[in-house]
PDB file of C-alpha atoms in Angstrom:
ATOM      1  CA  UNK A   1    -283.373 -52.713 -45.467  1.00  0.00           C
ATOM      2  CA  UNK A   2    -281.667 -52.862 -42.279  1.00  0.00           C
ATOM      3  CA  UNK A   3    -281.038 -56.842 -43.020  1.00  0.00           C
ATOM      4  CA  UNK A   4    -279.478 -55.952 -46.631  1.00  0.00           C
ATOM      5  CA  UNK A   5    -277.019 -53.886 -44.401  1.00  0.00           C
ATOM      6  CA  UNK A   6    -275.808 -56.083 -42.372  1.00  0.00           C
ATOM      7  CA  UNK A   7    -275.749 -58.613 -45.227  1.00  0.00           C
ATOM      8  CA  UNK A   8    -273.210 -56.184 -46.973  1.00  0.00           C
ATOM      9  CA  UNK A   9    -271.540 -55.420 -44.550  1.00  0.00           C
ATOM     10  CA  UNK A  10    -270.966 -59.458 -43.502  1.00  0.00           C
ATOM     11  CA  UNK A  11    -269.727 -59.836 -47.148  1.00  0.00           C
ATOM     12  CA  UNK A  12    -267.103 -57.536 -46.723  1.00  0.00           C
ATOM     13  CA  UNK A  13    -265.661 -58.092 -42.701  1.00  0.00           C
ATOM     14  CA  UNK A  14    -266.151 -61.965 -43.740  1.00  0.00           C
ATOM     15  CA  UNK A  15    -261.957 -63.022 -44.034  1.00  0.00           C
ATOM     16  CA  UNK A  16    -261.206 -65.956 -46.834  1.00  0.00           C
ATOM     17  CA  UNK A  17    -259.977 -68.896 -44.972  1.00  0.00           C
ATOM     18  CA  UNK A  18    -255.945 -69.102 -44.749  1.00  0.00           C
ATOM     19  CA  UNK A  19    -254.089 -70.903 -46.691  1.00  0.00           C
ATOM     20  CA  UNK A  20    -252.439 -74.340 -44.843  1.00  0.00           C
ATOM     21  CA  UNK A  21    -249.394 -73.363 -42.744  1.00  0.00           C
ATOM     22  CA  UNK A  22    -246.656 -76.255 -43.252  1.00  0.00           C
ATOM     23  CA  UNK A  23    -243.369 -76.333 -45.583  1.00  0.00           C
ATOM     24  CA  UNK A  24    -245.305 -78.098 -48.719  1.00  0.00           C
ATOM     25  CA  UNK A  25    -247.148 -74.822 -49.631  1.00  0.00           C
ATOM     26  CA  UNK A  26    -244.047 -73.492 -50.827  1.00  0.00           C
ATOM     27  CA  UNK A  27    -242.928 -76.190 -53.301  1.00  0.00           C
ATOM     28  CA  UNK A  28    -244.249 -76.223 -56.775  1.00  0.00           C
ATOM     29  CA  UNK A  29    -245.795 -79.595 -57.016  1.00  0.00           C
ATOM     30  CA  UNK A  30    -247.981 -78.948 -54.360  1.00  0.00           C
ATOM     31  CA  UNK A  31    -249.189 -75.374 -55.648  1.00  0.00           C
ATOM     32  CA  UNK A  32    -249.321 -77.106 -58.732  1.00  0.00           C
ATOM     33  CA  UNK A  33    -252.137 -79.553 -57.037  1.00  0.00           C
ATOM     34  CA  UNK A  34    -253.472 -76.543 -55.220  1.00  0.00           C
ATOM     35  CA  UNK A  35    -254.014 -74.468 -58.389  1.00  0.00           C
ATOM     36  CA  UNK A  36    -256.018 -77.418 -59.950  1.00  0.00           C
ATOM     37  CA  UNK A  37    -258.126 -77.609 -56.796  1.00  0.00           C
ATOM     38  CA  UNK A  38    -259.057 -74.055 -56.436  1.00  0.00           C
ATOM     39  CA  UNK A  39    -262.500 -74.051 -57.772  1.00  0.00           C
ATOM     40  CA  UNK A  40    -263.354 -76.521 -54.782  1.00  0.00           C
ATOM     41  CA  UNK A  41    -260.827 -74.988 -52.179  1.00  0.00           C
ATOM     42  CA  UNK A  42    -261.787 -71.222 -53.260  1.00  0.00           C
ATOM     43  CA  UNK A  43    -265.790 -71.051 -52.584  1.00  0.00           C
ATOM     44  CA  UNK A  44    -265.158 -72.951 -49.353  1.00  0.00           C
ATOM     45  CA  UNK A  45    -262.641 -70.792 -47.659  1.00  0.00           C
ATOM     46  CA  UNK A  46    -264.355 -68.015 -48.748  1.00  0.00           C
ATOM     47  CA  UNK A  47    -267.162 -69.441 -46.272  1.00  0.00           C
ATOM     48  CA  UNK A  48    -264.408 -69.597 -43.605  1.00  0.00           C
ATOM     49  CA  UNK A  49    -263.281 -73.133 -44.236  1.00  0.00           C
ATOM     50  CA  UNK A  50    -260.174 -74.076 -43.879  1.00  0.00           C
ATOM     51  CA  UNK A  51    -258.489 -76.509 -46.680  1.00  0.00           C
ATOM     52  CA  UNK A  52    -255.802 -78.667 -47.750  1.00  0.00           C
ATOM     53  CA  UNK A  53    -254.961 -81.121 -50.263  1.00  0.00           C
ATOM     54  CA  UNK A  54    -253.800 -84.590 -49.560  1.00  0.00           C
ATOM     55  CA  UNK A  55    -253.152 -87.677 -50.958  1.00  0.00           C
ATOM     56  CA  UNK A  56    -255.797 -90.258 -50.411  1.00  0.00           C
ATOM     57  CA  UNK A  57    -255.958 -93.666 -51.401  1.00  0.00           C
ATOM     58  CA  UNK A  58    -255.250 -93.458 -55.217  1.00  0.00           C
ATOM     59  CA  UNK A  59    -255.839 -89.748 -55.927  1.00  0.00           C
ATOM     60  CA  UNK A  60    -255.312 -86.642 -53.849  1.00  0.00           C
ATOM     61  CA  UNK A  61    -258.129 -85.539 -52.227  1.00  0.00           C
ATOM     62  CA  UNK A  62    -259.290 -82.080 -50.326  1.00  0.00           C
ATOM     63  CA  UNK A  63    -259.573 -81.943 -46.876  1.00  0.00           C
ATOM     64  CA  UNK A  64    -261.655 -79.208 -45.541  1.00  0.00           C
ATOM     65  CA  UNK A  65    -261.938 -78.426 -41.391  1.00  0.00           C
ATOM     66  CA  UNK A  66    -264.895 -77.927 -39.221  1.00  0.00           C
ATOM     67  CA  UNK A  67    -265.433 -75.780 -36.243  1.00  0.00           C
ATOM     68  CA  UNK A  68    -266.568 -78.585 -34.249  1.00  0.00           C
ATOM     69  CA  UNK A  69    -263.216 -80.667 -35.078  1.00  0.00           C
ATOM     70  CA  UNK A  70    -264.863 -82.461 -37.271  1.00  0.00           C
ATOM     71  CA  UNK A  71    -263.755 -82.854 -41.237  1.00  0.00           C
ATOM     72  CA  UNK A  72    -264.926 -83.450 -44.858  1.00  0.00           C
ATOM     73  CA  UNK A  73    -262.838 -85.117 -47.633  1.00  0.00           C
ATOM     74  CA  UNK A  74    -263.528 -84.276 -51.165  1.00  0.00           C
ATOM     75  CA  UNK A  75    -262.433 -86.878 -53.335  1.00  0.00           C
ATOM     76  CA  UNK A  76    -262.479 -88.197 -56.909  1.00  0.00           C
ATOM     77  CA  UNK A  77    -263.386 -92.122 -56.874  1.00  0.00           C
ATOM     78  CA  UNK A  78    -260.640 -94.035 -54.859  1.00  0.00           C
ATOM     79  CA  UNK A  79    -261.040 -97.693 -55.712  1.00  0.00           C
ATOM     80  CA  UNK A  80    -260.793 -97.993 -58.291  1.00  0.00           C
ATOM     81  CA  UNK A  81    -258.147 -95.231 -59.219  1.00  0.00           C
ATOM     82  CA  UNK A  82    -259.015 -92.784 -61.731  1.00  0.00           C
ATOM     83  CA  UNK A  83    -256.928 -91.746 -64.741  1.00  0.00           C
ATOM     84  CA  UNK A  84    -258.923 -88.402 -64.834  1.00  0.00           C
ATOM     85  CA  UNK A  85    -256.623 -85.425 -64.146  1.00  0.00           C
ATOM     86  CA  UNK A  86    -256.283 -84.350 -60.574  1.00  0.00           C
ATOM     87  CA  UNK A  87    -258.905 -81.313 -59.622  1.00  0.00           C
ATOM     88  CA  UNK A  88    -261.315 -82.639 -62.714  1.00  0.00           C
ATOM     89  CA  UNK A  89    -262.716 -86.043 -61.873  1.00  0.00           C
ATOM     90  CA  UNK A  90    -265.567 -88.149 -63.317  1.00  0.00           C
ATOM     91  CA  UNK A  91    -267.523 -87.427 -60.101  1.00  0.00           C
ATOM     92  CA  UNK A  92    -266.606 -85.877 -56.252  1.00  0.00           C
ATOM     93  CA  UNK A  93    -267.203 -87.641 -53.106  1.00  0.00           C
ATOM     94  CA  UNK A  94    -267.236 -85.582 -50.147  1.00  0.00           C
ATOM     95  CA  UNK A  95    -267.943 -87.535 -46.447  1.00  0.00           C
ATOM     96  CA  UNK A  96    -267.907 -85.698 -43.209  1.00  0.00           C
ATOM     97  CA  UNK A  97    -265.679 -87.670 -40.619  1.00  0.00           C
ATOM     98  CA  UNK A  98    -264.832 -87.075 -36.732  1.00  0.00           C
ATOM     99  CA  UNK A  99    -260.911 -88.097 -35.924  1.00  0.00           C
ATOM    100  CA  UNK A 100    -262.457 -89.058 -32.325  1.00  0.00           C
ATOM    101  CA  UNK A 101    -265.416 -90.238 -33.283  1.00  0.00           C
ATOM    102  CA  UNK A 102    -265.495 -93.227 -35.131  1.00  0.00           C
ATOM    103  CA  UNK A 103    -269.393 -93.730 -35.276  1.00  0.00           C
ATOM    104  CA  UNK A 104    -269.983 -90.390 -37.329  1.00  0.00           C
ATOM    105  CA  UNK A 105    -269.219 -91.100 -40.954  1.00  0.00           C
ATOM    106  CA  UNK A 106    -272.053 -88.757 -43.246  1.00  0.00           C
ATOM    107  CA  UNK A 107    -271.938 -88.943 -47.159  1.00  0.00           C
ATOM    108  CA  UNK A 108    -272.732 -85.335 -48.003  1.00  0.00           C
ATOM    109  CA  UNK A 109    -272.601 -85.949 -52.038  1.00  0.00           C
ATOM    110  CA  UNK A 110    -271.301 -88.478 -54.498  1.00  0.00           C
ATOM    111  CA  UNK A 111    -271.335 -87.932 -58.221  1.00  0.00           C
ATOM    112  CA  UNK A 112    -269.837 -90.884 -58.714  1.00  0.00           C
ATOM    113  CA  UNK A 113    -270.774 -92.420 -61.945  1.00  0.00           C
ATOM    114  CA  UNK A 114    -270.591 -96.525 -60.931  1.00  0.00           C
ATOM    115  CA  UNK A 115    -271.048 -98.131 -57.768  1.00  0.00           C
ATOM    116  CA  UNK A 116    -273.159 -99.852 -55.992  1.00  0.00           C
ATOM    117  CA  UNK A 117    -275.710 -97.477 -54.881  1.00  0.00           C
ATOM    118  CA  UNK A 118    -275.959 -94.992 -57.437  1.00  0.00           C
ATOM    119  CA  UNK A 119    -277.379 -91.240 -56.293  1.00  0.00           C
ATOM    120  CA  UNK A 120    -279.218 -88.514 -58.075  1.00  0.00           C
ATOM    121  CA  UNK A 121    -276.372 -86.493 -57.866  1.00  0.00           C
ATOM    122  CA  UNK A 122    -274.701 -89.144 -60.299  1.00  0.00           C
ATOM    123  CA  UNK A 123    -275.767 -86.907 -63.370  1.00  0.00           C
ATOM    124  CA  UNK A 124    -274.023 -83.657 -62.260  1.00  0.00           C
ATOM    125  CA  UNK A 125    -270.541 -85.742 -62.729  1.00  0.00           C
ATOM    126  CA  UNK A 126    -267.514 -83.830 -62.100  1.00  0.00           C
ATOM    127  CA  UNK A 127    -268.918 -80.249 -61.907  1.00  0.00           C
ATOM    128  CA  UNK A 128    -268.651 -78.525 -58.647  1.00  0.00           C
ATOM    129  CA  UNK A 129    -271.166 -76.186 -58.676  1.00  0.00           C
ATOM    130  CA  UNK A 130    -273.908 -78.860 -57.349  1.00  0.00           C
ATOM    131  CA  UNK A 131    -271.467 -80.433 -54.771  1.00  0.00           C
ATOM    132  CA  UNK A 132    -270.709 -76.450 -53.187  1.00  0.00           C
ATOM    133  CA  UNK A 133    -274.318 -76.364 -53.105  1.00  0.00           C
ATOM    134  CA  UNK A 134    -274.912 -79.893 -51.319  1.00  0.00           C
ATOM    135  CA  UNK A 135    -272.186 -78.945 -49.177  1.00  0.00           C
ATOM    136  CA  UNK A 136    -273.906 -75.319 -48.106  1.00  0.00           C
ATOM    137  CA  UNK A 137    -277.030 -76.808 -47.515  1.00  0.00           C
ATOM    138  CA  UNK A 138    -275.336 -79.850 -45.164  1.00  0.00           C
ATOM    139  CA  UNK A 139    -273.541 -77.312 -42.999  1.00  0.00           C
ATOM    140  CA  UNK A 140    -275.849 -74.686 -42.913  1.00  0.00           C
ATOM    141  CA  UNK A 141    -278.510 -77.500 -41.058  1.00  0.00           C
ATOM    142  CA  UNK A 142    -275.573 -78.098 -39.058  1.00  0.00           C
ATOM    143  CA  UNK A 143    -274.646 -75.029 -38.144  1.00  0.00           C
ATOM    144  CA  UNK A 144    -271.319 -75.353 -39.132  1.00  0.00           C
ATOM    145  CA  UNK A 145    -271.043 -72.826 -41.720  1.00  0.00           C
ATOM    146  CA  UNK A 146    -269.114 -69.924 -40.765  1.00  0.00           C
ATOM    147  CA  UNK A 147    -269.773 -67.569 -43.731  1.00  0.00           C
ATOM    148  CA  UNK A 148    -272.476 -68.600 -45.322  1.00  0.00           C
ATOM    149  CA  UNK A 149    -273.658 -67.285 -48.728  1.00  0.00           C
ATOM    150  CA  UNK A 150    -275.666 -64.287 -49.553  1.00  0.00           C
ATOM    151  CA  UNK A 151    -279.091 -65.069 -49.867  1.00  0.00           C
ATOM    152  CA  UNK A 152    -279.341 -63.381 -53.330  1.00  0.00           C
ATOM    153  CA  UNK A 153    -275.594 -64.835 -54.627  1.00  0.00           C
ATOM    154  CA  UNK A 154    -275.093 -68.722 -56.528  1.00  0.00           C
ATOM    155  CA  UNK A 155    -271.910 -70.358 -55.092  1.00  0.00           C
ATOM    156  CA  UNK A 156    -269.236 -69.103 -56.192  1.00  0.00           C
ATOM    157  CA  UNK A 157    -267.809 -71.119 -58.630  1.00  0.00           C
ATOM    158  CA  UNK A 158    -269.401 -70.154 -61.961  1.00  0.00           C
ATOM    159  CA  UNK A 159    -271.352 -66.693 -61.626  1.00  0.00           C
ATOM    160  CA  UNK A 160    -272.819 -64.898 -64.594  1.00  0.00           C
ATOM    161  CA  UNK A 161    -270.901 -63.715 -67.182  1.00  0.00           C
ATOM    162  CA  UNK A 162    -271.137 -59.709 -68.261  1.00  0.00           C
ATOM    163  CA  UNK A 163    -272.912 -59.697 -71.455  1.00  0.00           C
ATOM    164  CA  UNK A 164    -270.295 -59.221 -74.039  1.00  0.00           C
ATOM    165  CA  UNK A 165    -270.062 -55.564 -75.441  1.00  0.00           C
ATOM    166  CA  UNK A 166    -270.371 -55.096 -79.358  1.00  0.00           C
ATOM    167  CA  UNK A 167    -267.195 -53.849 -81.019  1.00  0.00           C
ATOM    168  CA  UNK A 168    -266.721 -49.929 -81.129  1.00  0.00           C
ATOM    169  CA  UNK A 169    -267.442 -48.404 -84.226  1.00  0.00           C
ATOM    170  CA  UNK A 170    -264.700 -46.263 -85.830  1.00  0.00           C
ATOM    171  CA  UNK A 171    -264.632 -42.435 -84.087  1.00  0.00           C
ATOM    172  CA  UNK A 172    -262.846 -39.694 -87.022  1.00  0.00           C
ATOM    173  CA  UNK A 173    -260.054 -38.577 -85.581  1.00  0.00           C
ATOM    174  CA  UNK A 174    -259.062 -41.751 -82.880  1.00  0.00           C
ATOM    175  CA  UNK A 175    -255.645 -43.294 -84.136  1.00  0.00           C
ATOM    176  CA  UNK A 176    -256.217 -46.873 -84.972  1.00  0.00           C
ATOM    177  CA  UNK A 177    -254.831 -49.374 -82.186  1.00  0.00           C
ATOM    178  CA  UNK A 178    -251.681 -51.478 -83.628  1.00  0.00           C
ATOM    179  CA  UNK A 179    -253.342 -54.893 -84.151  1.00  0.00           C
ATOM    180  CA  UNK A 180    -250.111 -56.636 -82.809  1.00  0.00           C
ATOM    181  CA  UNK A 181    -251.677 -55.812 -79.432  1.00  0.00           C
ATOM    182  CA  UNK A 182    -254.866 -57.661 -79.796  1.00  0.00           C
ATOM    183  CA  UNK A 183    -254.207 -59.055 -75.861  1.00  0.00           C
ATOM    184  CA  UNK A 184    -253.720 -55.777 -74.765  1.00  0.00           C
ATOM    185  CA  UNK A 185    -256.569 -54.187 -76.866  1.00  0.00           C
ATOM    186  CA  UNK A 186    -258.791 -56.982 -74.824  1.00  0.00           C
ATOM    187  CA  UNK A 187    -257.940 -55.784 -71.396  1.00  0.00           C
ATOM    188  CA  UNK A 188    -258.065 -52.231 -72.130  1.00  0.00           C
ATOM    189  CA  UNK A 189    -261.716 -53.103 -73.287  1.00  0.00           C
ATOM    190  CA  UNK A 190    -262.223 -54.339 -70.225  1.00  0.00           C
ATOM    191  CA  UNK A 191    -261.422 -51.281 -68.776  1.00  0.00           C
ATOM    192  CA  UNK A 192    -263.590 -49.248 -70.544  1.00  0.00           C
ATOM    193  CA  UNK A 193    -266.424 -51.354 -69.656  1.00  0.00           C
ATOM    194  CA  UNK A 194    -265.175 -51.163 -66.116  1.00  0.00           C
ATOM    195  CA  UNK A 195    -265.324 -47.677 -66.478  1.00  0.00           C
ATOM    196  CA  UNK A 196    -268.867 -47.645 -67.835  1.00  0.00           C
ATOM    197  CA  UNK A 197    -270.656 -50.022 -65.387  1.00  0.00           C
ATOM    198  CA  UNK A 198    -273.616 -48.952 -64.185  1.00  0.00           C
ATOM    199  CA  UNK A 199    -273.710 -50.933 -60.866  1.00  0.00           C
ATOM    200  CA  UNK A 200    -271.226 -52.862 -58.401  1.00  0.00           C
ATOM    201  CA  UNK A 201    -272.819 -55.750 -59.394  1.00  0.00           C
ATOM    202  CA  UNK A 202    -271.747 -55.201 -63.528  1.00  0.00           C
ATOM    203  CA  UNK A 203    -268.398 -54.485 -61.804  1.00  0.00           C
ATOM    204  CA  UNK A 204    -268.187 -57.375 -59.900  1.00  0.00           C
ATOM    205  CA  UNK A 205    -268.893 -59.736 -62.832  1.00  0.00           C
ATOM    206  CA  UNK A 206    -266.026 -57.237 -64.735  1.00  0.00           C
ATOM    207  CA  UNK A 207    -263.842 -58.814 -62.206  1.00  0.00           C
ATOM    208  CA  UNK A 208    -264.908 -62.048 -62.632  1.00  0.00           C
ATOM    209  CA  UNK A 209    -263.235 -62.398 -65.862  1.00  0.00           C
ATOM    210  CA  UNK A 210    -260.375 -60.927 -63.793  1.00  0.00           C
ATOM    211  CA  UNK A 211    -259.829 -63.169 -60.749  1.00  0.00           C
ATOM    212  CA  UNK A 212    -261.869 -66.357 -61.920  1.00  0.00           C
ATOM    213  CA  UNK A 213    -259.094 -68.817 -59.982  1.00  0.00           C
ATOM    214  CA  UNK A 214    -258.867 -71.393 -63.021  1.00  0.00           C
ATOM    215  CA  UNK A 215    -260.138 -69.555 -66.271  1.00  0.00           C
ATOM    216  CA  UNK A 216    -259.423 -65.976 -65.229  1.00  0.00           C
ATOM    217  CA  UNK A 217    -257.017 -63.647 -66.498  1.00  0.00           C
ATOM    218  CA  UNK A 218    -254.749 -63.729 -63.379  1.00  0.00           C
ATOM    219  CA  UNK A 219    -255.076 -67.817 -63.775  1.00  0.00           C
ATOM    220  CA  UNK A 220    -254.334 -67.388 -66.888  1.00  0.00           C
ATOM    221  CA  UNK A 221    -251.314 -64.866 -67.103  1.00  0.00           C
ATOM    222  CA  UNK A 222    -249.496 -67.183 -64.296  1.00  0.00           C
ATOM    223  CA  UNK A 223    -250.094 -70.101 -66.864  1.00  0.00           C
ATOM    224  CA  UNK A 224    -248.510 -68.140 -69.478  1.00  0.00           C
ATOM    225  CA  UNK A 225    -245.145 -67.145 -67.232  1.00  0.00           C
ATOM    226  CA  UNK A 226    -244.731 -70.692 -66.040  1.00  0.00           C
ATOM    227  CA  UNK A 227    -244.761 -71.961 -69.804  1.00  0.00           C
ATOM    228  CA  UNK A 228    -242.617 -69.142 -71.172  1.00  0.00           C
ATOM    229  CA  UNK A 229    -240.210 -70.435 -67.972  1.00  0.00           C
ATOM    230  CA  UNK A 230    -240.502 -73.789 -68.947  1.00  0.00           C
ATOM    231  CA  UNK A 231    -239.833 -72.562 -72.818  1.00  0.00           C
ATOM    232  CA  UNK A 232    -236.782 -70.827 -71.609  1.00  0.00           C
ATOM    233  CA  UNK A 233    -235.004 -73.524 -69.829  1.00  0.00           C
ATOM    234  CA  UNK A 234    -234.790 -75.374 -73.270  1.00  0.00           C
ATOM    235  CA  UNK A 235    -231.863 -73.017 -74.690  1.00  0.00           C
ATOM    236  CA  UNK A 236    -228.497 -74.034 -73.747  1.00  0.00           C
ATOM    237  CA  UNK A 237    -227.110 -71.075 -72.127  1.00  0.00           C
ATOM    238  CA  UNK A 238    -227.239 -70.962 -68.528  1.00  0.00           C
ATOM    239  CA  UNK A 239    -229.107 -67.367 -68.989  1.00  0.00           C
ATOM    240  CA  UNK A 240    -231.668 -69.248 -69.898  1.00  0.00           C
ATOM    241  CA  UNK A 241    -231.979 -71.537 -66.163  1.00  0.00           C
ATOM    242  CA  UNK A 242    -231.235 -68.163 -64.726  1.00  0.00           C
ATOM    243  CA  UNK A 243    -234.539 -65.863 -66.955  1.00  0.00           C
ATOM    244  CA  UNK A 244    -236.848 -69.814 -66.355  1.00  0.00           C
ATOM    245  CA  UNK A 245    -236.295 -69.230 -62.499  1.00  0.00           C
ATOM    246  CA  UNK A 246    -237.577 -65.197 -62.742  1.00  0.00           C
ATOM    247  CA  UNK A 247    -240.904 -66.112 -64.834  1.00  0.00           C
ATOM    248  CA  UNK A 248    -241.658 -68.936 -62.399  1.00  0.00           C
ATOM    249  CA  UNK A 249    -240.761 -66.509 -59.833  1.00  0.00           C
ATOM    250  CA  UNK A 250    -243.405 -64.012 -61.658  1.00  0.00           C
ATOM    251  CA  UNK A 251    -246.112 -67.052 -62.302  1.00  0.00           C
ATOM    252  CA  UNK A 252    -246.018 -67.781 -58.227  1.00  0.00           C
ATOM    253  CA  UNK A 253    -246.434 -63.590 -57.217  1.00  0.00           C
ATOM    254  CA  UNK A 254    -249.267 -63.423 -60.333  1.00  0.00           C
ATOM    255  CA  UNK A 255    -251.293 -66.722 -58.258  1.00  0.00           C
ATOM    256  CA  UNK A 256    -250.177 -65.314 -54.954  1.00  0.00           C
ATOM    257  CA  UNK A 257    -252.285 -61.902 -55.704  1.00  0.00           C
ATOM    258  CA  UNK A 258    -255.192 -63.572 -57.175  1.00  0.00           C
ATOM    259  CA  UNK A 259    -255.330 -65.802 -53.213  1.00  0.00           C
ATOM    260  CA  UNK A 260    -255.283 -61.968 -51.618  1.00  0.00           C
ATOM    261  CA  UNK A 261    -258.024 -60.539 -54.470  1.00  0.00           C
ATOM    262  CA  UNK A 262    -259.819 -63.405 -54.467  1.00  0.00           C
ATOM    263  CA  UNK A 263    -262.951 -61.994 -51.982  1.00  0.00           C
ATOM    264  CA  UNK A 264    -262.539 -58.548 -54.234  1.00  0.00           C
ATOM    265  CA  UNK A 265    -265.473 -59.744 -56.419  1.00  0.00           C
ATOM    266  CA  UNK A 266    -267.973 -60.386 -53.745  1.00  0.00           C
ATOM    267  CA  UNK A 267    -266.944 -56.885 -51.762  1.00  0.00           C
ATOM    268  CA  UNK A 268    -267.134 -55.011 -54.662  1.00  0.00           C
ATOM    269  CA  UNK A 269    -270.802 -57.116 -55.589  1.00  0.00           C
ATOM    270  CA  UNK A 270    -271.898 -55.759 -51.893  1.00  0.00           C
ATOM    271  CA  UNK A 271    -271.066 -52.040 -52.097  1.00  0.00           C
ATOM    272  CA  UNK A 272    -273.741 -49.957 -51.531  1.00  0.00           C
ATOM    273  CA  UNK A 273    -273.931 -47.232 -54.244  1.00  0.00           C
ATOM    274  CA  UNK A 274    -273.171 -43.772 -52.584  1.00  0.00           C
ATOM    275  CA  UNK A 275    -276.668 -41.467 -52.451  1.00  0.00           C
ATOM    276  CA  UNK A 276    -276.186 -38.640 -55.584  1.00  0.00           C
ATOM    277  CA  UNK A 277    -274.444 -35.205 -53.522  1.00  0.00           C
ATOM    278  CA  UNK A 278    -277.204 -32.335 -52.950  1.00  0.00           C
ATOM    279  CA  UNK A 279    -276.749 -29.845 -55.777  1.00  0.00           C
ATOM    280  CA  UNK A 280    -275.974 -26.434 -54.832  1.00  0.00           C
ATOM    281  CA  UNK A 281    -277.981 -23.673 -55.663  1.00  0.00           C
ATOM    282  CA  UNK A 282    -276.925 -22.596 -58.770  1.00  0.00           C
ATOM    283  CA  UNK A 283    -275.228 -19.529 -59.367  1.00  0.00           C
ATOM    284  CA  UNK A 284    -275.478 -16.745 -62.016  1.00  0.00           C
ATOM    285  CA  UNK A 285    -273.210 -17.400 -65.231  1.00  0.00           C
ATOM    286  CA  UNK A 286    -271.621 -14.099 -65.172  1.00  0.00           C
ATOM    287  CA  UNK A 287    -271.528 -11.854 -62.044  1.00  0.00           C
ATOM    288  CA  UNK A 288    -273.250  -8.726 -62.407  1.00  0.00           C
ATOM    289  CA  UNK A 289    -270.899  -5.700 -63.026  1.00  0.00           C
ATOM    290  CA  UNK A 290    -270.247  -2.788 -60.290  1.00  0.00           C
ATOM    291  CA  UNK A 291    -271.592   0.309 -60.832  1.00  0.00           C
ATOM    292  CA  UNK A 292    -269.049   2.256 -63.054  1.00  0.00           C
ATOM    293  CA  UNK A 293    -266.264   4.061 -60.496  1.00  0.00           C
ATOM    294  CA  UNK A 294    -266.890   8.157 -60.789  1.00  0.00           C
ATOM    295  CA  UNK A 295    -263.423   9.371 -62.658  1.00  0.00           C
ATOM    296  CA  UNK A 296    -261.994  11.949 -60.319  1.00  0.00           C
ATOM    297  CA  UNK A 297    -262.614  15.697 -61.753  1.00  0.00           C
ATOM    298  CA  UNK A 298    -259.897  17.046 -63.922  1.00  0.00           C
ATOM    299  CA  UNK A 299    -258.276  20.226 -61.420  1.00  0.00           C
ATOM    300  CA  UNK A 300    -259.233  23.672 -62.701  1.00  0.00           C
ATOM    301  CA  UNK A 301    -257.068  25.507 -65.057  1.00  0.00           C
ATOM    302  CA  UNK A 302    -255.500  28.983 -64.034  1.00  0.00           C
ATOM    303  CA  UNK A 303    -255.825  31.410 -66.642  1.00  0.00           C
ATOM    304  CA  UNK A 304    -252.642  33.674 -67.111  1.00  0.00           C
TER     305      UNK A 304
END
């Protein structure tokens, strides 16, 4: 019991790595890259690892800091270049390296699907799930994970889905939604079901949906504001530059919020569900009456 505790309450003191501090963070290119690297970069600095994305050989690649000063690099296949999209490979590489060190050189995983010594990991391809895991397992025995996991959690890149609630059946009397709204009707759903959870774990998985950092809602809606910026910057009037800069401006706040929610899921996942309030004793429905009040006696009439 007392363990559980202080696994919860590790979960929720444990800080998601920053992101990189130099000028390249701001432009959109390079939150472009960062966006399609978030389901490696996300699960890692939420163990307390520091990331950034460079650009390695032929493909950008992830770079991902030690405490001992040492690195890893996360990479599609350099040589020869891929024409896979960046952040979805045929297979990751990741290699631990030492910048003053040149003897320690460690290949931690490589899904790689040619080369000359093919690994087991070979059949997991591109996914990331296995190379988190490989990576957890490495640095744990190394002592080099910060935050590790909780014991009872799968990396965070693809946890279970909430079973998916059954349509409501009509309730007399409840005005029929508009059916224009179908997106809104989904999130208010949500909602309900939020509302209705029986646990902080059902919640957490509610989230999920929620702050998921490449399928998610949030992930999602900022996808939806760049392309309606991009869609507005095709009309000739200059209102148009002017209303492409705002949604941008809304697509970068919408991804900025889901970086600060990001550890929401696994807080809420570790909340300990408050013990039920003692019940007072309970108390008569109805008071009992008073005695009725004796009227006051009527004075005595005087005969004439």
């Amino acid at each position: 019991m007392a363990a559980d505790e202080a696994n919860a309450t590790d979960a929720r003191a444990a800080p998601i790595a920053p992101l990189p501090d130099h000028r390249d963070v701001n432009m959109p290119w390079w939150q472009e890259l960062w966006r399609r690297h978030a389901h490696i970069t996300t699960p890692l600095r939420a163990r307390g690892l520091p990331c950034d994305i460079e650009f390695g050989l032929s493909a950008y690649i992830v770079r991902v800091s030690l405490p001992d000063d040492s690195y890893l690099i996360i990479s599609p296949p350099q040589e020869p270049s891929s024409d896979h999209p960046s952040g979805d490979p045929e297979g990751w590489i990741a290699t631990r390296e030492h910048p003053d060190d040149q003897t320690l050189f460690e290949v931690l995983y490589d899904s790689a699907p040619s080369g000359a010594r093919r690994r087991p990991e070979a059949r997991h391809g591109g996914s990331a799930q296995p190379l988190i895991e490989a990576i957890d397992l490495r640095l744990a025995q190394l002592g080099l994970l910060p935050h590790p996991a909780l014991p009872h959690e799968s990396p965070h890149v693809h946890p279970a889905q909430p079973a998916p609630t059954p349509p409501s059946p009509d309730i007399p009397g409840k005005p029929d939604r508009d059916p224009a709204y179908v997106y809104g009707d989904a999130l208010r759903d949500l909602t309900d079901r939020l509302n209705a959870a029986e646990s902080h774990a059902d919640a957490a998985a509610l989230l999920h949906q929620i702050l998921e950092p490449t399928d998610g809602l949030l992930a999602q809606l900022g996808e939806f504001f760049e392309a309606a910026g991009e869609k507005a910057k095709e009309a000739e009037e200059d209102d148009g530059f002017d209303l492409s800069y705002d949604l941008a401006d809304a697509a970068a706040e919408i991804r900025s919020l889901g970086e600060v929610l990001h550890v929401a899921e696994d807080r809420m996942r570790a909340l300990t569900p408050l013990a039920p309030a003692p019940r007072l004793p309970s108390t008569p429905a109805r008071a009992p009456s008073l005695p009725p009040r004796a009227l006051p006696s009527a004075p005595p009439r005087h005969m004439r």
